[in-house]
Tab-separated table of C-alpha atoms and ligand atoms in Angstrom:
chain	number	residue	atom	x	y	z
A	356	UNK	CA	100.713	137.493	105.467
A	357	UNK	CA	101.032	136.708	101.727
A	358	UNK	CA	97.743	136.322	100.051
A	359	UNK	CA	96.262	132.979	98.938
A	360	UNK	CA	94.962	132.090	95.482
A	361	UNK	CA	92.171	129.577	95.132
A	362	UNK	CA	92.494	128.175	91.630
A	363	UNK	CA	89.377	126.733	89.965
A	364	UNK	CA	88.270	125.747	86.492
A	365	UNK	CA	84.690	125.002	85.435
A	366	UNK	CA	85.797	121.828	83.612
A	367	UNK	CA	87.867	120.392	86.435
A	368	UNK	CA	84.996	118.623	88.119
A	369	UNK	CA	85.246	115.851	90.705
A	370	UNK	CA	81.662	114.544	90.981
A	371	UNK	CA	78.214	115.599	92.111
A	372	UNK	CA	78.198	116.022	95.872
A	373	UNK	CA	75.885	113.336	97.225
A	374	UNK	CA	73.404	114.943	99.642
A	375	UNK	CA	73.796	111.858	101.850
A	376	UNK	CA	77.214	113.197	102.814
A	377	UNK	CA	75.355	115.588	105.108
A	378	UNK	CA	73.889	112.854	107.273
A	379	UNK	CA	73.635	112.449	111.049
A	380	UNK	CA	73.678	109.699	113.635
A	381	UNK	CA	71.227	109.016	116.460
A	382	UNK	CA	72.252	106.315	118.924
A	383	UNK	CA	70.733	104.914	122.094
A	384	UNK	CA	73.452	106.226	124.382
A	385	UNK	CA	73.380	108.715	127.240
A	386	UNK	CA	70.824	111.439	126.561
A	387	UNK	CA	70.800	111.279	122.745
A	388	UNK	CA	67.403	109.611	122.324
A	389	UNK	CA	65.839	110.076	125.777
A	390	UNK	CA	66.089	113.741	126.928
A	391	UNK	CA	67.439	114.486	123.444
A	392	UNK	CA	65.052	113.996	120.548
A	393	UNK	CA	62.459	112.158	122.621
A	394	UNK	CA	61.268	113.447	125.977
A	395	UNK	CA	57.529	113.114	126.566
A	396	UNK	CA	57.917	114.661	130.072
A	397	UNK	CA	59.433	117.891	128.779
A	398	UNK	CA	57.432	121.106	128.434
A	399	UNK	CA	58.939	121.181	124.959
A	400	UNK	CA	57.417	117.826	123.915
A	401	UNK	CA	54.962	117.594	121.029
A	402	UNK	CA	52.008	115.195	120.931
A	403	UNK	CA	54.331	112.301	119.935
A	404	UNK	CA	56.862	113.021	122.668
A	405	UNK	CA	59.502	114.634	120.442
A	406	UNK	CA	61.194	117.778	121.712
A	407	UNK	CA	60.005	120.652	119.549
A	408	UNK	CA	62.962	122.913	120.379
A	409	UNK	CA	65.491	120.194	119.519
A	410	UNK	CA	63.749	119.300	116.286
A	411	UNK	CA	63.452	122.904	115.199
A	412	UNK	CA	67.200	123.449	115.770
A	413	UNK	CA	67.981	120.192	113.962
A	414	UNK	CA	65.841	121.349	111.019
A	415	UNK	CA	68.407	124.059	110.230
A	416	UNK	CA	71.092	121.391	109.826
A	417	UNK	CA	69.027	119.697	107.094
A	418	UNK	CA	70.470	116.263	107.772
A	419	UNK	CA	69.898	113.677	105.048
A	420	UNK	CA	70.793	110.053	105.929
A	421	UNK	CA	70.115	109.462	109.635
A	422	UNK	CA	71.936	106.430	111.065
A	423	UNK	CA	70.201	104.524	113.903
A	424	UNK	CA	70.151	102.816	116.497
A	425	UNK	CA	73.970	102.633	116.929
A	426	UNK	CA	76.933	102.578	117.105
A	427	UNK	CA	78.064	100.148	119.741
A	428	UNK	CA	74.462	99.933	120.928
A	429	UNK	CA	73.464	98.197	117.688
A	430	UNK	CA	75.654	95.183	118.471
A	431	UNK	CA	73.507	94.186	121.451
A	432	UNK	CA	70.140	95.410	120.171
A	433	UNK	CA	67.264	93.118	119.300
A	434	UNK	CA	64.852	95.225	117.322
A	435	UNK	CA	61.772	93.242	118.377
A	436	UNK	CA	62.289	94.614	121.925
A	437	UNK	CA	61.544	98.101	120.578
A	438	UNK	CA	58.246	97.527	118.744
A	439	UNK	CA	54.681	96.884	119.867
A	440	UNK	CA	52.719	98.451	122.716
A	441	UNK	CA	55.059	100.522	124.851
A	442	UNK	CA	53.743	99.063	128.084
A	443	UNK	CA	54.890	95.575	127.072
A	444	UNK	CA	58.355	96.497	125.849
A	445	UNK	CA	61.118	95.149	128.112
A	446	UNK	CA	63.386	97.288	130.267
A	447	UNK	CA	66.864	95.928	129.642
A	448	UNK	CA	70.392	96.113	130.940
A	449	UNK	CA	72.319	97.748	128.085
A	450	UNK	CA	75.940	96.646	127.774
A	451	UNK	CA	77.461	99.074	125.249
A	452	UNK	CA	77.180	101.995	127.671
A	453	UNK	CA	76.345	99.979	130.823
A	454	UNK	CA	72.962	101.657	131.115
A	455	UNK	CA	69.253	100.921	131.341
A	456	UNK	CA	67.332	100.778	128.042
A	457	UNK	CA	63.537	101.031	128.449
A	458	UNK	CA	62.789	100.536	124.726
A	459	UNK	CA	60.228	103.319	124.679
A	460	UNK	CA	61.744	104.537	121.420
A	461	UNK	CA	62.214	101.939	118.684
A	462	UNK	CA	61.826	101.420	114.953
A	463	UNK	CA	58.323	102.918	114.653
A	464	UNK	CA	59.244	106.042	116.640
A	465	UNK	CA	62.440	106.412	114.598
A	466	UNK	CA	60.470	106.288	111.358
A	467	UNK	CA	57.941	108.830	112.714
A	468	UNK	CA	60.885	111.077	113.499
A	469	UNK	CA	62.626	110.728	110.124
A	470	UNK	CA	59.352	111.503	108.372
A	471	UNK	CA	58.772	114.569	110.492
A	472	UNK	CA	62.309	115.740	109.740
A	473	UNK	CA	62.506	114.690	106.100
A	474	UNK	CA	65.545	112.505	106.841
A	475	UNK	CA	66.517	109.305	105.011
A	476	UNK	CA	66.524	106.360	107.438
A	477	UNK	CA	69.726	104.319	107.664
A	478	UNK	CA	69.536	101.312	109.989
A	479	UNK	CA	72.472	99.374	111.427
A	480	UNK	CA	71.635	95.734	112.111
A	481	UNK	CA	73.046	93.691	114.962
A	482	UNK	CA	75.844	91.447	113.720
A	483	UNK	CA	77.459	91.302	117.168
A	484	UNK	CA	74.975	89.280	119.229
A	485	UNK	CA	72.266	89.069	116.574
A	486	UNK	CA	71.781	86.659	113.687
A	487	UNK	CA	71.532	87.127	109.929
A	488	UNK	CA	67.922	85.956	110.176
A	489	UNK	CA	67.036	88.616	112.755
A	490	UNK	CA	68.539	91.195	110.411
A	491	UNK	CA	66.454	90.076	107.437
A	492	UNK	CA	63.324	89.996	109.582
A	493	UNK	CA	63.940	93.680	110.305
A	494	UNK	CA	64.109	94.370	106.563
A	495	UNK	CA	60.801	92.553	106.127
A	496	UNK	CA	59.259	94.535	108.998
A	497	UNK	CA	60.333	97.812	107.409
A	498	UNK	CA	59.998	97.220	103.704
A	499	UNK	CA	57.596	94.449	102.695
A	500	UNK	CA	54.009	95.247	101.726
A	501	UNK	CA	51.564	93.669	104.200
A	502	UNK	CA	50.828	89.956	103.860
A	503	UNK	CA	53.775	88.328	105.620
A	504	UNK	CA	54.597	87.755	109.290
A	505	UNK	CA	56.739	90.827	109.969
A	506	UNK	CA	55.039	93.210	107.556
A	507	UNK	CA	51.737	92.315	109.234
A	508	UNK	CA	53.368	93.012	112.582
A	509	UNK	CA	54.285	96.489	111.331
A	510	UNK	CA	50.737	97.060	110.133
A	511	UNK	CA	49.459	95.939	113.543
A	512	UNK	CA	51.794	98.485	115.117
A	513	UNK	CA	50.224	101.283	113.112
A	514	UNK	CA	51.730	101.437	109.623
A	515	UNK	CA	50.203	99.557	106.727
A	516	UNK	CA	52.529	101.475	104.427
A	517	UNK	CA	56.077	100.062	104.300
A	518	UNK	CA	58.833	102.269	105.686
A	519	UNK	CA	60.994	101.796	102.592
A	520	UNK	CA	64.364	101.884	104.375
A	521	UNK	CA	67.005	101.768	101.645
A	522	UNK	CA	70.251	102.086	103.615
A	523	UNK	CA	71.319	99.256	105.936
A	524	UNK	CA	74.567	98.859	107.847
A	525	UNK	CA	75.895	95.314	108.379
A	526	UNK	CA	76.898	95.793	112.010
A	527	UNK	CA	79.033	98.404	113.719
A	528	UNK	CA	82.809	98.574	114.265
A	529	UNK	CA	83.089	94.793	114.284
A	530	UNK	CA	86.894	95.103	114.067
A	531	UNK	CA	87.033	96.761	117.502
A	532	UNK	CA	87.816	94.569	120.541
A	533	UNK	CA	85.342	96.773	122.479
A	534	UNK	CA	82.465	95.648	120.266
A	535	UNK	CA	79.909	93.126	121.553
A	536	UNK	CA	80.430	90.031	119.422
A	537	UNK	CA	83.754	91.243	117.977
A	538	UNK	CA	85.372	88.573	115.789
A	539	UNK	CA	88.323	88.414	113.368
A	540	UNK	CA	87.757	89.782	109.864
A	541	UNK	CA	87.152	86.446	108.156
A	542	UNK	CA	84.446	85.525	110.674
A	543	UNK	CA	82.724	88.894	110.414
A	544	UNK	CA	82.912	88.590	106.625
A	545	UNK	CA	80.978	85.304	106.776
A	546	UNK	CA	78.311	86.799	109.049
A	547	UNK	CA	78.041	89.886	106.857
A	548	UNK	CA	77.784	87.861	103.641
A	549	UNK	CA	75.089	85.605	105.139
A	550	UNK	CA	73.076	88.564	106.423
A	551	UNK	CA	73.534	90.480	103.164
A	552	UNK	CA	72.168	87.627	101.083
A	553	UNK	CA	69.095	87.190	103.265
A	554	UNK	CA	68.489	90.942	103.450
A	555	UNK	CA	68.829	91.523	99.703
A	556	UNK	CA	66.666	88.473	98.966
A	557	UNK	CA	64.024	90.053	101.210
A	558	UNK	CA	64.287	93.417	99.429
A	559	UNK	CA	66.663	93.648	96.433
A	560	UNK	CA	66.373	97.445	96.359
A	561	UNK	CA	68.323	98.004	99.577
A	562	UNK	CA	71.925	99.261	99.728
A	563	UNK	CA	74.366	97.670	102.147
A	564	UNK	CA	77.277	99.100	104.084
A	565	UNK	CA	79.877	96.639	105.359
A	566	UNK	CA	81.954	97.472	108.440
A	567	UNK	CA	85.349	98.764	107.470
A	568	UNK	CA	88.115	99.824	109.817
A	569	UNK	CA	86.796	101.717	112.834
A	570	UNK	CA	90.123	103.306	113.733
A	571	UNK	CA	93.276	104.063	111.813
A	572	UNK	CA	95.357	102.805	114.780
A	573	UNK	CA	93.988	99.260	114.943
A	574	UNK	CA	96.442	96.510	113.939
A	575	UNK	CA	93.979	95.214	111.339
A	576	UNK	CA	93.601	98.657	109.717
A	577	UNK	CA	92.719	98.158	106.008
A	578	UNK	CA	93.624	94.453	106.037
A	579	UNK	CA	90.207	94.039	107.666
A	580	UNK	CA	88.538	95.995	104.851
A	581	UNK	CA	90.267	93.962	102.164
A	582	UNK	CA	89.267	90.627	103.730
A	583	UNK	CA	85.657	91.706	104.205
A	584	UNK	CA	85.203	93.149	100.718
A	585	UNK	CA	86.810	90.174	99.023
A	586	UNK	CA	84.411	87.844	100.827
A	587	UNK	CA	81.176	89.857	100.719
A	588	UNK	CA	81.789	90.759	97.075
A	589	UNK	CA	78.794	91.916	95.086
A	590	UNK	CA	76.537	92.171	98.135
A	591	UNK	CA	78.508	95.147	99.453
A	592	UNK	CA	77.701	98.625	98.161
A	593	UNK	CA	79.673	100.734	100.625
A	594	UNK	CA	82.418	100.227	103.168
A	595	UNK	CA	82.241	102.251	106.374
A	596	UNK	CA	84.991	104.320	107.951
A	597	UNK	CA	84.962	106.220	111.223
A	598	UNK	CA	87.098	109.022	112.605
A	599	UNK	CA	87.150	111.040	115.818
A	600	UNK	CA	89.821	113.684	116.297
A	601	UNK	CA	90.888	116.097	119.029
A	602	UNK	CA	93.443	118.613	120.229
A	603	UNK	CA	95.316	116.149	122.400
A	604	UNK	CA	98.480	118.227	122.768
A	605	UNK	CA	96.928	121.652	123.288
A	606	UNK	CA	98.503	122.836	120.026
A	607	UNK	CA	95.889	124.581	117.870
A	608	UNK	CA	97.993	124.803	114.688
A	609	UNK	CA	98.785	121.095	114.871
A	610	UNK	CA	95.152	120.229	115.552
A	611	UNK	CA	93.906	122.266	112.600
A	612	UNK	CA	96.287	120.369	110.305
A	613	UNK	CA	94.454	117.099	111.035
A	614	UNK	CA	92.392	117.520	107.855
A	615	UNK	CA	95.407	116.238	105.895
A	616	UNK	CA	95.007	112.899	107.607
A	617	UNK	CA	91.258	112.842	106.905
A	618	UNK	CA	92.015	113.279	103.198
A	619	UNK	CA	94.560	110.498	103.494
A	620	UNK	CA	92.190	108.165	105.353
A	621	UNK	CA	89.625	108.532	102.570
A	622	UNK	CA	92.203	107.977	99.842
A	623	UNK	CA	93.620	104.872	101.529
A	624	UNK	CA	90.141	103.360	102.041
A	625	UNK	CA	89.290	104.040	98.409
A	626	UNK	CA	92.551	102.405	97.318
A	627	UNK	CA	91.640	99.235	99.234
A	628	UNK	CA	88.173	99.238	97.656
A	629	UNK	CA	89.738	99.403	94.213
A	630	UNK	CA	92.260	96.713	95.100
A	631	UNK	CA	89.486	94.358	96.301
A	632	UNK	CA	87.480	95.044	93.161
A	633	UNK	CA	90.449	94.284	90.964
A	634	UNK	CA	91.349	91.102	92.861
A	635	UNK	CA	87.807	89.724	92.728
A	636	UNK	CA	87.195	91.073	89.212
A	637	UNK	CA	83.946	92.602	90.374
A	638	UNK	CA	82.593	95.247	88.013
A	639	UNK	CA	80.742	97.300	90.584
A	640	UNK	CA	82.464	100.149	92.377
A	641	UNK	CA	82.457	100.193	96.180
A	642	UNK	CA	81.917	103.631	97.662
A	643	UNK	CA	82.718	105.002	101.098
A	644	UNK	CA	80.255	105.610	103.926
A	645	UNK	CA	82.051	107.815	106.468
A	646	UNK	CA	79.290	106.934	108.885
A	647	UNK	CA	80.793	108.295	112.113
A	648	UNK	CA	82.901	111.441	112.245
A	649	UNK	CA	83.390	114.322	114.641
A	650	UNK	CA	85.637	115.909	117.225
A	651	UNK	CA	85.695	113.729	120.349
A	652	UNK	CA	88.513	113.599	122.874
A	653	UNK	CA	87.646	115.391	126.120
A	654	UNK	CA	85.102	112.734	127.041
A	655	UNK	CA	86.682	109.789	125.268
A	656	UNK	CA	87.436	107.499	128.208
A	657	UNK	CA	85.865	104.524	129.948
A	658	UNK	CA	84.149	106.593	132.644
A	659	UNK	CA	82.466	108.859	130.069
A	660	UNK	CA	80.710	105.916	128.433
A	661	UNK	CA	79.707	104.232	131.688
A	662	UNK	CA	76.052	104.724	132.601
A	663	UNK	CA	76.542	102.838	135.905
A	664	UNK	CA	73.367	100.865	135.315
A	665	UNK	CA	71.200	103.981	135.143
A	666	UNK	CA	68.875	105.502	132.557
A	667	UNK	CA	69.771	108.484	130.318
A	668	UNK	CA	72.981	109.567	132.035
A	669	UNK	CA	75.129	112.496	130.886
A	670	UNK	CA	77.511	110.454	128.746
A	671	UNK	CA	80.072	111.896	126.316
A	672	UNK	CA	78.610	115.385	126.370
A	673	UNK	CA	81.550	117.063	124.704
A	674	UNK	CA	81.650	120.884	124.947
A	675	UNK	CA	82.856	122.368	121.692
A	676	UNK	CA	84.922	125.486	121.050
A	677	UNK	CA	85.923	127.559	118.041
A	678	UNK	CA	88.854	125.394	116.952
A	679	UNK	CA	86.532	122.371	116.956
A	680	UNK	CA	84.167	124.268	114.662
A	681	UNK	CA	87.042	124.783	112.213
A	682	UNK	CA	87.914	121.088	112.305
A	683	UNK	CA	84.278	120.122	111.683
A	684	UNK	CA	84.327	122.402	108.625
A	685	UNK	CA	87.602	120.710	107.616
A	686	UNK	CA	85.896	117.292	107.608
A	687	UNK	CA	83.179	118.672	105.310
A	688	UNK	CA	85.760	120.236	102.978
A	689	UNK	CA	87.472	116.872	102.762
A	690	UNK	CA	84.193	115.078	101.928
A	691	UNK	CA	83.469	117.629	99.181
A	692	UNK	CA	86.990	117.269	97.780
A	693	UNK	CA	86.387	113.501	97.632
A	694	UNK	CA	82.848	113.653	96.241
A	695	UNK	CA	83.751	110.923	93.750
A	696	UNK	CA	84.236	108.330	96.513
A	697	UNK	CA	82.537	109.531	99.719
A	698	UNK	CA	78.832	109.036	99.081
A	699	UNK	CA	77.503	108.892	102.641
A	700	UNK	CA	78.740	110.574	105.829
A	701	UNK	CA	77.128	110.887	109.237
A	702	UNK	CA	78.029	113.429	111.884
A	703	UNK	CA	78.268	111.550	115.187
A	704	UNK	CA	76.019	112.579	116.777
A	705	UNK	CA	73.091	115.007	116.698
A	706	UNK	CA	72.024	115.884	120.246
A	707	UNK	CA	73.677	115.741	123.687
A	708	UNK	CA	76.165	112.963	122.852
A	709	UNK	CA	79.172	114.519	121.002
A	710	UNK	CA	76.658	116.820	119.402
A	711	UNK	CA	76.047	120.310	118.043
A	712	UNK	CA	73.034	120.658	120.361
A	713	UNK	CA	72.855	120.233	124.144
A	714	UNK	CA	69.745	120.172	126.320
A	715	UNK	CA	69.555	121.011	130.016
A	716	UNK	CA	66.099	120.506	131.466
A	717	UNK	CA	63.867	122.405	129.077
A	718	UNK	CA	66.711	124.618	127.851
A	719	UNK	CA	68.732	124.167	124.690
A	720	UNK	CA	72.233	125.264	123.668
A	721	UNK	CA	73.661	125.511	120.161
A	722	UNK	CA	77.350	124.673	120.353
A	723	UNK	CA	80.122	126.169	118.198
A	724	UNK	CA	80.087	123.264	115.709
A	725	UNK	CA	76.404	123.896	114.968
A	726	UNK	CA	77.195	127.028	112.989
A	727	UNK	CA	79.530	125.725	110.255
A	728	UNK	CA	77.153	122.797	109.771
A	729	UNK	CA	74.394	125.276	108.896
A	730	UNK	CA	76.674	127.137	106.468
A	731	UNK	CA	77.308	123.950	104.476
A	732	UNK	CA	73.724	122.652	104.751
A	733	UNK	CA	72.511	125.733	102.906
A	734	UNK	CA	74.993	125.373	100.036
A	735	UNK	CA	75.484	121.742	99.183
A	736	UNK	CA	73.849	121.149	95.799
A	737	UNK	CA	76.080	120.755	92.785
A	738	UNK	CA	79.351	119.354	91.527
A	739	UNK	CA	82.555	119.504	93.538
A	740	UNK	CA	85.316	121.328	91.689
A	741	UNK	CA	88.993	120.591	92.045
A	742	UNK	CA	90.116	123.330	94.378
A	743	UNK	CA	93.794	124.149	94.260
A	744	UNK	CA	95.170	126.356	97.024
A	745	UNK	CA	98.322	128.390	96.368
A	746	UNK	CA	99.633	130.381	99.269
A	747	UNK	CA	101.326	130.315	102.630
A	748	UNK	CA	101.201	127.385	104.983
A	749	UNK	CA	103.102	125.562	107.672
A	750	UNK	CA	104.671	122.220	108.445
A	751	UNK	CA	102.768	120.275	111.096
A	752	UNK	CA	104.437	117.706	113.342
A	753	UNK	CA	102.237	114.768	112.416
A	754	UNK	CA	100.361	115.607	109.241
A	755	UNK	CA	102.903	117.216	106.919
A	756	UNK	CA	102.528	120.591	105.210
A	757	UNK	CA	99.162	122.366	105.284
A	758	UNK	CA	98.110	125.600	103.648
A	759	UNK	CA	96.890	128.241	106.041
A	760	UNK	CA	93.692	128.285	103.999
A	761	UNK	CA	91.687	125.087	103.599
A	762	UNK	CA	89.100	125.194	100.808
A	763	UNK	CA	86.421	123.355	98.877
A	764	UNK	CA	84.033	124.445	96.130
A	765	UNK	CA	80.690	123.347	94.736
A	766	UNK	CA	79.432	124.457	91.329
A	767	UNK	CA	75.637	124.608	91.365
A	768	UNK	CA	73.054	125.893	88.881
A	769	UNK	CA	73.783	129.586	88.488
A	770	UNK	CA	75.793	129.598	91.702
A	771	UNK	CA	79.297	128.854	92.940
A	772	UNK	CA	79.698	127.958	96.622
A	773	UNK	CA	83.129	128.385	98.188
A	774	UNK	CA	84.085	127.234	101.675
A	775	UNK	CA	87.216	128.682	103.258
A	776	UNK	CA	88.893	128.037	106.596
A	777	UNK	CA	91.590	130.362	107.909
A	778	UNK	CA	93.778	128.212	110.164
A	779	UNK	CA	95.951	131.101	111.289
A	780	UNK	CA	95.665	131.778	115.013
A	781	UNK	CA	96.661	135.432	114.771
A	782	UNK	CA	96.710	136.628	111.158
A	783	UNK	CA	93.892	137.757	108.904
A	784	UNK	CA	94.054	136.324	105.380
A	785	UNK	CA	93.484	137.722	101.923
A	786	UNK	CA	92.137	135.201	99.421
A	787	UNK	CA	91.696	135.711	95.695
A	788	UNK	CA	89.383	133.581	93.614
A	789	UNK	CA	89.434	133.978	89.833
A	790	UNK	CA	87.749	130.854	88.473
A	791	UNK	CA	88.419	129.951	84.850
A	792	UNK	CA	85.314	129.504	82.711
A	793	UNK	CA	82.987	130.922	85.374
A	794	UNK	CA	81.797	134.535	85.367
A	795	UNK	CA	81.187	135.770	88.888
A	796	UNK	CA	78.259	138.198	88.633
A	797	UNK	CA	77.503	139.091	92.210
A	798	UNK	CA	77.518	137.830	95.768
A	799	UNK	CA	74.405	135.918	96.729
A	800	UNK	CA	75.411	135.426	100.351
A	801	UNK	CA	78.575	135.471	102.425
A	802	UNK	CA	78.752	134.311	106.022
A	803	UNK	CA	81.397	133.751	108.599
A	804	UNK	CA	81.848	131.829	111.839
A	805	UNK	CA	84.578	133.058	114.148
A	806	UNK	CA	85.122	134.048	117.779
A	807	UNK	CA	87.462	135.695	120.252
A	808	UNK	CA	89.871	132.734	120.666
A	809	UNK	CA	90.450	129.118	119.710
A	810	UNK	CA	89.075	128.025	123.087
A	811	UNK	CA	85.980	130.252	123.001
A	812	UNK	CA	82.726	128.321	123.327
A	813	UNK	CA	79.018	128.789	123.876
A	814	UNK	CA	77.639	127.974	127.323
A	815	UNK	CA	74.151	128.005	128.825
A	816	UNK	CA	75.142	131.303	130.537
A	817	UNK	CA	76.777	132.824	127.450
A	818	UNK	CA	75.153	131.078	124.511
A	819	UNK	CA	76.139	133.481	121.700
A	820	UNK	CA	79.924	133.743	121.842
A	821	UNK	CA	80.218	131.738	118.613
A	822	UNK	CA	77.583	132.405	115.982
A	823	UNK	CA	77.213	133.166	112.283
A	824	UNK	CA	77.927	136.690	111.084
A	825	UNK	CA	77.625	138.383	107.721
A	826	UNK	CA	80.937	138.503	105.874
A	827	UNK	CA	81.584	141.909	104.346
A	828	UNK	CA	84.821	143.003	102.779
A	829	UNK	CA	84.497	141.079	99.520
A	830	UNK	CA	85.588	142.892	96.364
A	831	UNK	CA	84.402	141.689	92.981
A	832	UNK	CA	86.373	143.184	90.120
A	833	UNK	CA	87.315	141.866	86.708
A	834	UNK	CA	86.238	138.316	87.466
A	835	UNK	CA	88.219	138.189	90.658
A	836	UNK	CA	86.770	137.988	94.131
A	837	UNK	CA	89.029	139.230	96.908
A	838	UNK	CA	88.050	138.114	100.366
A	839	UNK	CA	89.398	139.130	103.755
A	840	UNK	CA	89.071	136.592	106.548
A	841	UNK	CA	89.828	137.099	110.219
A	842	UNK	CA	92.081	134.566	111.979
A	843	UNK	CA	90.460	131.301	113.095
A	844	UNK	CA	87.396	131.542	110.905
A	845	UNK	CA	85.191	129.536	108.541
A	846	UNK	CA	83.527	131.324	105.642
A	847	UNK	CA	80.920	130.248	103.120
A	848	UNK	CA	80.429	132.448	100.096
A	849	UNK	CA	77.888	131.890	97.337
A	850	UNK	CA	78.449	133.764	94.092
A	851	UNK	CA	75.771	134.261	91.470
A	852	UNK	CA	77.426	133.127	88.233
A	853	UNK	CA	76.686	133.240	84.554
A	854	UNK	CA	75.823	129.679	83.561
A	855	UNK	CA	76.839	130.333	79.940
A	856	UNK	CA	80.318	131.664	80.628
B	1813	AHR	O1	79.496	107.618	118.652
B	1813	AHR	C1	79.889	107.006	119.844
B	1813	AHR	C2	80.490	105.623	119.638
B	1813	AHR	O2	81.702	105.755	118.933
B	1813	AHR	C3	79.686	104.674	118.810
B	1813	AHR	O3	78.758	103.968	119.564
B	1813	AHR	C4	80.713	103.740	118.275
B	1813	AHR	O4	80.352	103.177	117.045
B	1813	AHR	C5	81.973	104.564	118.213
B	1813	AHR	O5	83.056	103.916	118.762
């Protein structure tokens, strides 16, 4: 195969990569909370009931913003049910996943967890069946110093210190007919504006995410976003977008080209933000919160989200393979390439439910998608550089032309991080990087995730089929790095650079 050139220039900078782009999502669904992060009955539980093995594996992913409690769950959730003495919390019929919710894990447990994990809490309020007032009460509970009704309630529940939750979502996927309390855009916009005012009056330092389009296929796609932004105006800081993808046709090359449409989805959402700003003559810039993203298709059907009235069922436990790991890396490349507009992103989700980690009894499994996430987590500080790929590629059926190599780059202090995906199913690739204005001194680290086939995956019986390996075979001569990648692989290479070059 012809070789690929990755063209970079020190001065062609996009924006600082916001660490919040490496966020996660923990929802009350299936075994994500119970039997996932929280399982007091497990041999693996710590003194607070959190699973030590799960938390230690999650630590390596270094998530930043952690979205909670949903998802669809949020639209039927009344936060007061999840605080106070555990013995008095109600056991409820849960309608988003037709399950039983015992409320043994709520706001206080979530905050204990985010503190343990050094995550940034991001709470989605209920604008489906809840009221704007209930939403602002939650802000008071979390953020006000003691001395008022809900801040005193928090103190009574064990924390005099406020929780200082800065990121709040104004509902979840309210454009989706599946959502509890779904309404047309103009009605959601009124609810969101009312809640936003009360919430920001309660704590002006918070940042608010309005619900944007949940799916690109919905008839209200983008028209919804425009209506909502034009109405909510200055109260909105971010608009959300969601995306789940999958290999629906069994065609790996086609599936790996999906990243084109992720780039496009971001660019279209940003265009609508700018349009709404211009129309309303608002000075502030709306940014994007890509607050649900992942591969999800094998278990995306009604039965897979039906808990049949039971507690902690095995819902949407997607099993990931190598091609999924490449697509997950493709999402992250796209976020880095759009660092100027994507300021928050949350992998959906973190354990058991469409997740990099699965538990089975007291055992744990790291799925294929876990490994690229670690590669990026270790190399995310700096400024995204415009990354031009010149080289071979192919025409996909649905997404247009893609290069065989997908790439993104981050320029840090004394270091250049490059992320490369080889989409070829059968061919190794040779990639040359000769960045202008950057002197490559040496290789700090170079790692690779690959496996025997696109369908290869880790299982409880064979847990190590996909894992991270050292990447050798890099030549550094005359300012040029030459890299050899095997087919179907993701590589992350950090170069030590001369900051003065
Ligand atoms: O992440 C699973 C579900 O997908 C979430 O509850 C919902 O917001 C989305 O449709």
